[in-house]
PDB file of C-alpha atoms in Angstrom:
ATOM      1  CA  GLN Z 294      19.283   4.569  -1.502  1.00  0.00           C
ATOM      2  CA  GLU Z 295      15.818   3.154  -0.755  1.00  0.00           C
ATOM      3  CA  ARG Z 296      13.254   3.446  -3.535  1.00  0.00           C
ATOM      4  CA  PHE Z 297      10.293   3.858  -1.169  1.00  0.00           C
ATOM      5  CA  VAL Z 298       9.857   4.275   2.573  1.00  0.00           C
ATOM      6  CA  GLU Z 299       6.766   2.864   4.280  1.00  0.00           C
ATOM      7  CA  SER Z 300       5.795   3.900   7.796  1.00  0.00           C
ATOM      8  CA  GLY Z 301       2.850   3.958  10.201  1.00  0.00           C
ATOM      9  CA  GLY Z 302       2.563   0.295  11.083  1.00  0.00           C
ATOM     10  CA  GLY Z 303       2.246  -1.053  14.592  1.00  0.00           C
ATOM     11  CA  LEU Z 304       0.152  -3.104  16.994  1.00  0.00           C
ATOM     12  CA  VAL Z 305      -3.586  -2.408  17.086  1.00  0.00           C
ATOM     13  CA  GLN Z 306      -6.629  -4.160  18.539  1.00  0.00           C
ATOM     14  CA  PRO Z 307      -9.342  -5.588  16.293  1.00  0.00           C
ATOM     15  CA  GLY Z 308     -11.637  -2.807  15.149  1.00  0.00           C
ATOM     16  CA  GLY Z 309      -8.890  -0.218  15.422  1.00  0.00           C
ATOM     17  CA  SER Z 310      -7.346   1.981  12.742  1.00  0.00           C
ATOM     18  CA  LEU Z 311      -3.943   2.792  11.301  1.00  0.00           C
ATOM     19  CA  ARG Z 312      -2.730   5.104   8.555  1.00  0.00           C
ATOM     20  CA  LEU Z 313       0.247   3.943   6.545  1.00  0.00           C
ATOM     21  CA  SER Z 314       2.437   6.355   4.595  1.00  0.00           C
ATOM     22  CA  CYS Z 315       4.524   5.817   1.485  1.00  0.00           C
ATOM     23  CA  THR Z 316       7.070   8.335   0.262  1.00  0.00           C
ATOM     24  CA  SER Z 317      10.227   8.417  -1.841  1.00  0.00           C
ATOM     25  CA  SER Z 318      13.298  10.601  -2.183  1.00  0.00           C
ATOM     26  CA  ARG Z 319      14.031   9.148  -5.647  1.00  0.00           C
ATOM     27  CA  PHE Z 320      10.646   9.259  -7.380  1.00  0.00           C
ATOM     28  CA  THR Z 321       7.866  11.794  -7.720  1.00  0.00           C
ATOM     29  CA  LEU Z 322       4.817   9.810  -6.676  1.00  0.00           C
ATOM     30  CA  ASP Z 323       2.183  12.008  -8.307  1.00  0.00           C
ATOM     31  CA  VAL Z 324       3.205  10.898 -11.826  1.00  0.00           C
ATOM     32  CA  TYR Z 325       2.869   7.148 -11.166  1.00  0.00           C
ATOM     33  CA  ALA Z 326       0.253   4.712 -10.002  1.00  0.00           C
ATOM     34  CA  ILE Z 327       1.183   3.563  -6.492  1.00  0.00           C
ATOM     35  CA  GLY Z 328       0.111   0.202  -5.142  1.00  0.00           C
ATOM     36  CA  TRP Z 329      -0.093  -1.194  -1.636  1.00  0.00           C
ATOM     37  CA  LEU Z 330       0.619  -4.881  -1.167  1.00  0.00           C
ATOM     38  CA  ARG Z 331       0.979  -7.112   1.856  1.00  0.00           C
ATOM     39  CA  GLN Z 332       2.451 -10.421   2.899  1.00  0.00           C
ATOM     40  CA  ALA Z 333       0.958 -12.270   5.856  1.00  0.00           C
ATOM     41  CA  PRO Z 334       2.750 -15.035   7.788  1.00  0.00           C
ATOM     42  CA  GLY Z 335       2.734 -18.231   5.760  1.00  0.00           C
ATOM     43  CA  LYS Z 336       1.052 -16.523   2.803  1.00  0.00           C
ATOM     44  CA  GLU Z 337       2.220 -15.244  -0.552  1.00  0.00           C
ATOM     45  CA  ARG Z 338       2.341 -11.538  -1.273  1.00  0.00           C
ATOM     46  CA  GLU Z 339      -1.015 -10.136  -2.368  1.00  0.00           C
ATOM     47  CA  GLY Z 340      -2.248  -6.843  -3.703  1.00  0.00           C
ATOM     48  CA  VAL Z 341      -4.326  -4.629  -1.416  1.00  0.00           C
ATOM     49  CA  SER Z 342      -5.154  -1.475  -3.353  1.00  0.00           C
ATOM     50  CA  CYS Z 343      -3.746   0.986  -5.879  1.00  0.00           C
ATOM     51  CA  ILE Z 344      -4.125   4.679  -6.651  1.00  0.00           C
ATOM     52  CA  SER Z 345      -3.536   5.903 -10.201  1.00  0.00           C
ATOM     53  CA  MET Z 346      -1.887   9.130 -11.301  1.00  0.00           C
ATOM     54  CA  SER Z 347      -5.383  10.592 -11.737  1.00  0.00           C
ATOM     55  CA  ASP Z 348      -6.317   9.464  -8.178  1.00  0.00           C
ATOM     56  CA  SER Z 349      -8.735   6.736  -9.176  1.00  0.00           C
ATOM     57  CA  THR Z 350      -8.400   3.683  -6.937  1.00  0.00           C
ATOM     58  CA  THR Z 351      -8.543  -0.073  -7.428  1.00  0.00           C
ATOM     59  CA  ASP Z 352      -9.004  -2.703  -4.731  1.00  0.00           C
ATOM     60  CA  TYR Z 353      -7.193  -5.961  -5.412  1.00  0.00           C
ATOM     61  CA  SER Z 354      -8.787  -7.720  -2.442  1.00  0.00           C
ATOM     62  CA  ASP Z 355     -12.517  -7.819  -1.719  1.00  0.00           C
ATOM     63  CA  SER Z 356     -11.735  -8.167   1.973  1.00  0.00           C
ATOM     64  CA  VAL Z 357     -10.524  -4.545   2.228  1.00  0.00           C
ATOM     65  CA  LYS Z 358     -13.404  -2.869   0.396  1.00  0.00           C
ATOM     66  CA  GLY Z 359     -15.185  -0.370   2.618  1.00  0.00           C
ATOM     67  CA  ARG Z 360     -12.412  -0.531   5.215  1.00  0.00           C
ATOM     68  CA  PHE Z 361      -9.240   0.663   3.441  1.00  0.00           C
ATOM     69  CA  THR Z 362      -8.933   3.901   1.466  1.00  0.00           C
ATOM     70  CA  LEU Z 363      -6.068   5.447  -0.518  1.00  0.00           C
ATOM     71  CA  SER Z 364      -5.166   9.103  -0.900  1.00  0.00           C
ATOM     72  CA  ARG Z 365      -2.289  11.182  -2.240  1.00  0.00           C
ATOM     73  CA  ASP Z 366      -0.711  14.379  -0.898  1.00  0.00           C
ATOM     74  CA  THR Z 367       1.272  15.797  -3.801  1.00  0.00           C
ATOM     75  CA  ALA Z 368       2.891  18.555  -1.724  1.00  0.00           C
ATOM     76  CA  LYS Z 369       4.336  15.944   0.638  1.00  0.00           C
ATOM     77  CA  ASN Z 370       5.100  13.414  -2.127  1.00  0.00           C
ATOM     78  CA  THR Z 371       3.205  10.865  -0.045  1.00  0.00           C
ATOM     79  CA  VAL Z 372       0.542   8.214  -0.619  1.00  0.00           C
ATOM     80  CA  TYR Z 373      -1.545   7.119   2.367  1.00  0.00           C
ATOM     81  CA  LEU Z 374      -3.379   3.903   3.130  1.00  0.00           C
ATOM     82  CA  GLN Z 375      -6.070   4.514   5.750  1.00  0.00           C
ATOM     83  CA  MET Z 376      -7.068   1.224   7.373  1.00  0.00           C
ATOM     84  CA  ASN Z 377     -10.222   1.094   9.505  1.00  0.00           C
ATOM     85  CA  ASN Z 378     -12.011  -1.709  11.324  1.00  0.00           C
ATOM     86  CA  LEU Z 379      -8.884  -3.826  11.278  1.00  0.00           C
ATOM     87  CA  ARG Z 380      -9.121  -7.587  11.615  1.00  0.00           C
ATOM     88  CA  PRO Z 381      -6.565 -10.156  12.794  1.00  0.00           C
ATOM     89  CA  GLU Z 382      -6.320 -11.457   9.235  1.00  0.00           C
ATOM     90  CA  ASP Z 383      -5.013  -8.025   8.183  1.00  0.00           C
ATOM     91  CA  THR Z 384      -1.794  -8.804  10.043  1.00  0.00           C
ATOM     92  CA  ALA Z 385       1.028  -8.584   7.505  1.00  0.00           C
ATOM     93  CA  VAL Z 386       4.005  -6.625   6.299  1.00  0.00           C
ATOM     94  CA  TYR Z 387       2.664  -3.856   4.062  1.00  0.00           C
ATOM     95  CA  TYR Z 388       4.612  -2.552   1.061  1.00  0.00           C
ATOM     96  CA  CYS Z 389       4.144   0.231  -1.441  1.00  0.00           C
ATOM     97  CA  ALA Z 390       5.325  -0.179  -5.010  1.00  0.00           C
ATOM     98  CA  THR Z 391       5.003   1.038  -8.588  1.00  0.00           C
ATOM     99  CA  ASP Z 392       5.404  -0.273 -12.130  1.00  0.00           C
ATOM    100  CA  PHE Z 393       6.071   3.303 -13.361  1.00  0.00           C
ATOM    101  CA  GLY Z 394       2.752   3.454 -15.196  1.00  0.00           C
ATOM    102  CA  ARG Z 395      -0.034   5.995 -14.859  1.00  0.00           C
ATOM    103  CA  ALA Z 396      -2.766   3.408 -14.426  1.00  0.00           C
ATOM    104  CA  CYS Z 397      -2.953   0.667 -11.826  1.00  0.00           C
ATOM    105  CA  PRO Z 398      -1.633  -2.687 -13.065  1.00  0.00           C
ATOM    106  CA  ARG Z 399      -3.943  -5.700 -13.155  1.00  0.00           C
ATOM    107  CA  THR Z 400      -1.709  -7.952 -11.086  1.00  0.00           C
ATOM    108  CA  VAL Z 401       1.009  -7.582  -8.471  1.00  0.00           C
ATOM    109  CA  TYR Z 402       3.519  -9.142 -10.877  1.00  0.00           C
ATOM    110  CA  ARG Z 403       3.770  -5.859 -12.769  1.00  0.00           C
ATOM    111  CA  TYR Z 404       5.218  -3.964  -9.814  1.00  0.00           C
ATOM    112  CA  ALA Z 405       8.920  -3.252 -10.295  1.00  0.00           C
ATOM    113  CA  ALA Z 406      10.034  -0.970  -7.430  1.00  0.00           C
ATOM    114  CA  TRP Z 407       9.425  -1.691  -3.745  1.00  0.00           C
ATOM    115  CA  GLY Z 408      10.008  -0.346  -0.275  1.00  0.00           C
ATOM    116  CA  GLN Z 409      11.176  -2.157   2.851  1.00  0.00           C
ATOM    117  CA  GLY Z 410       7.678  -2.652   4.267  1.00  0.00           C
ATOM    118  CA  THR Z 411       6.021  -1.794   7.564  1.00  0.00           C
ATOM    119  CA  GLN Z 412       4.613  -4.345  10.007  1.00  0.00           C
ATOM    120  CA  VAL Z 413       0.924  -4.257  10.909  1.00  0.00           C
ATOM    121  CA  THR Z 414      -0.219  -6.540  13.721  1.00  0.00           C
ATOM    122  CA  VAL Z 415      -3.898  -6.785  14.671  1.00  0.00           C
ATOM    123  CA  SER Z 416      -4.375  -8.634  17.944  1.00  0.00           C
ATOM    124  CA  SER Z 417      -6.246  -8.405  21.229  1.00  0.00           C
TER     125      SER Z 417
END
């Protein structure tokens, strides 16, 4: 059984938008901090952003500030990553994850449970 399921990725032109979704049939997402991470071709996995149990958010990468936003829908047990003004360098496989804490961890090394990822490709 998968821990998390990510969806919403696809091919988009520069300047376009996508909304990624993260849900789970095993965990209740509103009691944990949920992080979004990504891995671009030839690059190591990096943190993007995180939403805490209390819905405060933390951006791990300065490059996404003002463009990416996180939200939680408790009724749907889903966390969303809204991505606007996408750039080619945003191309990556995007993952959601948790370390089972209420607050967002400082580094991506704390994350313990992962999904399968969803591919985002930004190209003209």
